[in-house]
CSV table of C-alpha atoms in Angstrom, one decimal:
chain,number,residue,atom,x,y,z
A,1375,UNK,CA,-21.5,-19.0,-7.9
A,1376,UNK,CA,-23.3,-17.0,-10.3
A,1377,UNK,CA,-24.9,-19.1,-12.8
A,1378,UNK,CA,-23.2,-18.6,-16.3
A,1379,UNK,CA,-25.0,-16.5,-18.8
A,1380,UNK,CA,-24.8,-17.8,-22.3
A,1381,UNK,CA,-22.3,-15.1,-23.1
A,1382,UNK,CA,-20.4,-15.8,-19.9
A,1383,UNK,CA,-17.4,-17.5,-21.8
A,1384,UNK,CA,-15.0,-17.4,-18.9
A,1385,UNK,CA,-17.0,-19.3,-16.1
A,1386,UNK,CA,-15.5,-22.7,-16.6
A,1387,UNK,CA,-11.8,-21.4,-17.0
A,1388,UNK,CA,-12.2,-19.2,-14.0
A,1389,UNK,CA,-13.4,-22.0,-11.8
A,1390,UNK,CA,-10.6,-24.0,-13.0
A,1391,UNK,CA,-7.9,-21.3,-12.2
A,1392,UNK,CA,-9.7,-20.6,-8.8
A,1393,UNK,CA,-9.4,-24.4,-7.9
A,1394,UNK,CA,-5.7,-24.3,-8.4
A,1395,UNK,CA,-4.9,-21.8,-5.9
A,1396,UNK,CA,-3.5,-23.1,-2.5
A,1397,UNK,CA,-6.1,-21.3,-0.3
A,1398,UNK,CA,-5.0,-23.0,2.7
A,1399,UNK,CA,-1.7,-21.1,2.7
A,1400,UNK,CA,-3.8,-17.8,3.3
A,1401,UNK,CA,-6.6,-19.1,5.5
A,1402,UNK,CA,-9.0,-19.0,2.6
A,1403,UNK,CA,-10.1,-22.5,2.9
A,1404,UNK,CA,-11.8,-21.8,6.4
A,1405,UNK,CA,-15.3,-22.7,6.5
A,1406,UNK,CA,-17.2,-20.0,8.3
A,1407,UNK,CA,-20.1,-22.6,8.6
A,1408,UNK,CA,-22.8,-20.3,10.2
A,1409,UNK,CA,-24.5,-17.4,8.2
A,1410,UNK,CA,-24.0,-15.1,11.1
A,1411,UNK,CA,-20.0,-15.7,10.7
A,1412,UNK,CA,-20.4,-15.1,7.0
A,1413,UNK,CA,-22.2,-11.9,7.6
A,1414,UNK,CA,-19.6,-10.6,10.1
A,1415,UNK,CA,-16.7,-11.6,7.8
A,1416,UNK,CA,-18.3,-9.7,4.8
A,1417,UNK,CA,-19.3,-6.6,6.8
A,1418,UNK,CA,-15.7,-6.2,8.3
A,1419,UNK,CA,-14.4,-6.2,4.7
A,1420,UNK,CA,-17.0,-3.8,3.4
A,1421,UNK,CA,-16.5,-1.4,6.4
A,1422,UNK,CA,-12.8,-1.1,5.7
A,1423,UNK,CA,-11.4,2.3,4.6
A,1424,UNK,CA,-9.6,0.6,1.7
A,1425,UNK,CA,-12.7,-1.1,0.5
A,1426,UNK,CA,-14.6,2.3,0.6
A,1427,UNK,CA,-12.1,4.0,-1.4
A,1428,UNK,CA,-12.3,1.4,-4.2
A,1429,UNK,CA,-16.0,0.6,-4.1
A,1430,UNK,CA,-17.9,3.7,-3.0
A,1431,UNK,CA,-21.4,2.5,-4.1
A,1432,UNK,CA,-21.3,-0.9,-2.4
A,1433,UNK,CA,-19.7,0.5,0.7
A,1434,UNK,CA,-22.4,3.3,0.9
A,1435,UNK,CA,-25.2,0.8,0.4
A,1436,UNK,CA,-24.1,-2.1,2.7
A,1437,UNK,CA,-21.7,-0.7,5.3
A,1438,UNK,CA,-23.0,-0.7,9.0
A,1439,UNK,CA,-21.8,0.5,12.4
A,1440,UNK,CA,-18.9,-1.3,13.8
A,1441,UNK,CA,-20.7,-2.8,16.7
A,1442,UNK,CA,-23.8,-3.6,14.5
A,1443,UNK,CA,-25.4,-7.3,14.9
A,1444,UNK,CA,-27.1,-8.9,12.2
A,1445,UNK,CA,-30.9,-9.5,12.1
A,1446,UNK,CA,-32.2,-12.9,11.8
A,1447,UNK,CA,-35.2,-12.7,9.5
A,1448,UNK,CA,-37.5,-15.0,7.5
A,1449,UNK,CA,-38.6,-14.5,3.9
A,1450,UNK,CA,-42.1,-15.3,2.2
A,1451,UNK,CA,-40.9,-18.9,1.6
A,1452,UNK,CA,-40.1,-19.5,5.1
A,1453,UNK,CA,-36.2,-19.4,4.5
A,1454,UNK,CA,-34.1,-17.7,7.1
A,1455,UNK,CA,-31.4,-15.2,6.3
A,1456,UNK,CA,-29.1,-12.7,7.9
A,1457,UNK,CA,-29.3,-9.0,6.9
A,1458,UNK,CA,-27.9,-5.6,7.8
A,1459,UNK,CA,-28.8,-3.1,10.5
A,1460,UNK,CA,-31.1,-0.5,9.3
A,1461,UNK,CA,-35.0,-1.4,9.6
A,1462,UNK,CA,-37.3,0.3,7.2
A,1463,UNK,CA,-40.6,-1.2,8.6
A,1464,UNK,CA,-39.8,-2.9,12.1
A,1465,UNK,CA,-43.5,-4.1,12.4
A,1466,UNK,CA,-43.0,-6.3,9.1
A,1467,UNK,CA,-39.5,-7.4,10.0
A,1468,UNK,CA,-38.0,-5.7,6.9
A,1469,UNK,CA,-34.5,-4.5,7.0
A,1470,UNK,CA,-32.0,-3.0,4.5
A,1471,UNK,CA,-28.6,-4.4,3.8
A,1472,UNK,CA,-26.8,-7.2,2.2
A,1473,UNK,CA,-28.7,-10.5,2.7
A,1474,UNK,CA,-26.8,-13.7,3.6
A,1475,UNK,CA,-28.9,-16.7,2.8
A,1476,UNK,CA,-28.5,-20.6,2.9
A,1477,UNK,CA,-29.0,-22.5,-0.3
A,1478,UNK,CA,-28.8,-26.1,-1.3
A,1479,UNK,CA,-26.7,-25.8,-4.4
A,1480,UNK,CA,-23.1,-24.3,-4.0
A,1481,UNK,CA,-23.3,-20.5,-4.1
A,1482,UNK,CA,-24.6,-17.5,-6.1
A,1483,UNK,CA,-24.9,-13.9,-5.8
A,1484,UNK,CA,-27.1,-11.1,-6.7
A,1485,UNK,CA,-26.9,-7.2,-6.3
A,1486,UNK,CA,-27.9,-7.5,-2.7
A,1487,UNK,CA,-27.7,-11.1,-1.9
A,1488,UNK,CA,-25.1,-13.9,-1.2
A,1489,UNK,CA,-26.5,-17.4,-0.9
A,1490,UNK,CA,-24.1,-20.3,0.2
A,1491,UNK,CA,-24.6,-23.8,1.1
A,1492,UNK,CA,-22.5,-25.4,4.0
A,1493,UNK,CA,-19.6,-26.2,1.8
A,1494,UNK,CA,-19.5,-22.9,0.0
A,1495,UNK,CA,-19.0,-20.9,3.2
A,1496,UNK,CA,-15.2,-21.2,2.7
A,1497,UNK,CA,-13.7,-17.6,2.8
A,1498,UNK,CA,-12.4,-17.7,-0.7
A,1499,UNK,CA,-15.9,-18.6,-2.0
A,1500,UNK,CA,-17.4,-15.8,0.0
A,1501,UNK,CA,-14.9,-13.3,-1.5
A,1502,UNK,CA,-15.7,-14.8,-4.9
A,1503,UNK,CA,-19.4,-14.0,-4.2
A,1504,UNK,CA,-18.8,-10.7,-2.8
A,1505,UNK,CA,-17.0,-9.8,-6.0
A,1506,UNK,CA,-20.3,-10.3,-7.9
A,1507,UNK,CA,-21.9,-8.2,-5.4
A,1508,UNK,CA,-19.4,-5.5,-5.8
A,1509,UNK,CA,-19.4,-5.8,-9.9
A,1510,UNK,CA,-23.2,-5.5,-10.0
A,1511,UNK,CA,-23.4,-2.5,-7.7
A,1512,UNK,CA,-20.7,-0.5,-9.3
A,1513,UNK,CA,-21.0,-1.5,-12.9
A,1514,UNK,CA,-24.4,-3.1,-13.4
A,1515,UNK,CA,-25.4,-6.7,-13.7
A,1516,UNK,CA,-22.9,-8.9,-15.8
A,1517,UNK,CA,-25.2,-10.2,-18.5
A,1518,UNK,CA,-24.0,-8.5,-21.6
A,1519,UNK,CA,-21.4,-9.6,-24.1
A,1520,UNK,CA,-19.3,-6.6,-23.2
A,1521,UNK,CA,-19.7,-7.1,-19.3
A,1522,UNK,CA,-20.1,-10.8,-18.5
A,1523,UNK,CA,-20.8,-12.3,-15.0
A,1524,UNK,CA,-17.1,-13.5,-14.9
A,1525,UNK,CA,-15.7,-10.9,-17.3
A,1526,UNK,CA,-12.5,-9.1,-16.8
A,1527,UNK,CA,-14.3,-6.4,-14.8
A,1528,UNK,CA,-15.4,-9.2,-12.3
A,1529,UNK,CA,-11.9,-10.7,-12.4
A,1530,UNK,CA,-10.2,-7.5,-11.6
A,1531,UNK,CA,-12.6,-7.0,-8.5
A,1532,UNK,CA,-12.1,-10.6,-7.5
A,1533,UNK,CA,-8.3,-10.1,-7.4
A,1534,UNK,CA,-8.5,-6.9,-5.6
A,1535,UNK,CA,-10.8,-8.3,-2.9
A,1536,UNK,CA,-8.5,-11.4,-2.7
A,1537,UNK,CA,-5.5,-9.0,-1.9
A,1538,UNK,CA,-7.7,-7.3,0.6
A,1539,UNK,CA,-8.9,-10.4,2.5
A,1540,UNK,CA,-5.6,-12.6,2.1
A,1541,UNK,CA,-2.8,-10.4,1.1
A,1542,UNK,CA,-0.7,-9.6,-1.9
A,1543,UNK,CA,0.8,-13.2,-2.2
A,1544,UNK,CA,-2.5,-14.7,-2.4
A,1545,UNK,CA,-3.6,-12.1,-5.1
A,1546,UNK,CA,-0.5,-12.9,-7.0
A,1547,UNK,CA,-1.2,-16.5,-7.0
A,1548,UNK,CA,-4.7,-16.0,-8.0
A,1549,UNK,CA,-3.6,-13.8,-10.8
A,1550,UNK,CA,-0.8,-16.2,-11.9
A,1551,UNK,CA,-3.4,-19.0,-12.1
A,1552,UNK,CA,-5.7,-16.7,-14.2
A,1553,UNK,CA,-2.8,-16.3,-16.5
A,1554,UNK,CA,-2.0,-20.1,-16.9
A,1555,UNK,CA,-5.6,-21.0,-17.4
A,1556,UNK,CA,-6.1,-18.1,-20.1
A,1557,UNK,CA,-8.6,-16.1,-17.9
A,1558,UNK,CA,-8.8,-12.4,-19.1
A,1559,UNK,CA,-8.5,-10.1,-16.4
A,1560,UNK,CA,-7.2,-6.9,-17.9
A,1561,UNK,CA,-9.0,-4.1,-19.6
A,1562,UNK,CA,-8.8,-4.3,-23.3
A,1563,UNK,CA,-6.7,-1.3,-24.6
A,1564,UNK,CA,-8.6,1.1,-26.8
A,1565,UNK,CA,-12.0,1.4,-27.8
A,1566,UNK,CA,-11.5,-0.7,-30.8
A,1567,UNK,CA,-10.5,-3.6,-28.6
A,1568,UNK,CA,-13.8,-3.6,-26.7
A,1569,UNK,CA,-16.6,-5.7,-27.6
A,1570,UNK,CA,-18.2,-4.3,-30.9
A,1571,UNK,CA,-21.7,-4.4,-29.4
A,1572,UNK,CA,-20.7,-2.1,-26.3
A,1573,UNK,CA,-22.8,1.1,-26.9
A,1574,UNK,CA,-20.2,3.0,-24.9
A,1575,UNK,CA,-16.9,1.4,-25.4
A,1576,UNK,CA,-15.1,4.3,-23.7
A,1577,UNK,CA,-17.1,4.1,-20.5
A,1578,UNK,CA,-15.3,3.9,-17.0
A,1579,UNK,CA,-15.5,0.6,-15.2
A,1580,UNK,CA,-15.0,0.4,-11.5
A,1581,UNK,CA,-12.7,-2.4,-10.9
A,1582,UNK,CA,-9.7,-1.7,-8.7
A,1583,UNK,CA,-7.6,1.1,-7.2
A,1584,UNK,CA,-5.9,3.1,-9.9
A,1585,UNK,CA,-8.3,1.6,-12.6
């Protein structure tokens, strides 16, 4: 999972809330094991019309044709990874798309990368990391006091993706767990309730349908 920034005050409580959800009831604990399987799982979600309506920037950047197959590539460190379908420079093996890569420590995400070890390839963790990808593409990277890596913006996206992936009951259980652990997942009402350092407290955040 994304390494907590010094202002990422919700990270520990969010992880605690996440662990208390019975993911097995929804198939969320299924381990996809191989990078190719993770890629296929993520792409099917990104390609859905319901995803595209909510997260237009992420969909436009990473969606691929329905029958597309992932490319197996190697980075400059010799690490293998899986990526999307549109080559820029085929002679060099470069491609565009969301990178799915192995790591030796848990999982983490950036604007265009999801890295997971074997254990972290459980579906609910994949969805957690995809929420970071969506948040950073739609709202910018979460490293500010008013937009933290696990701030309310990320939490709303995570809840929405949980509903898309596992259904409304799973979404409700995660939301209830957030409440029980004190995780903030709603936008503060009114500009005065925003972080005082936010240079644009009335900005529009992309989080979920109807936001």
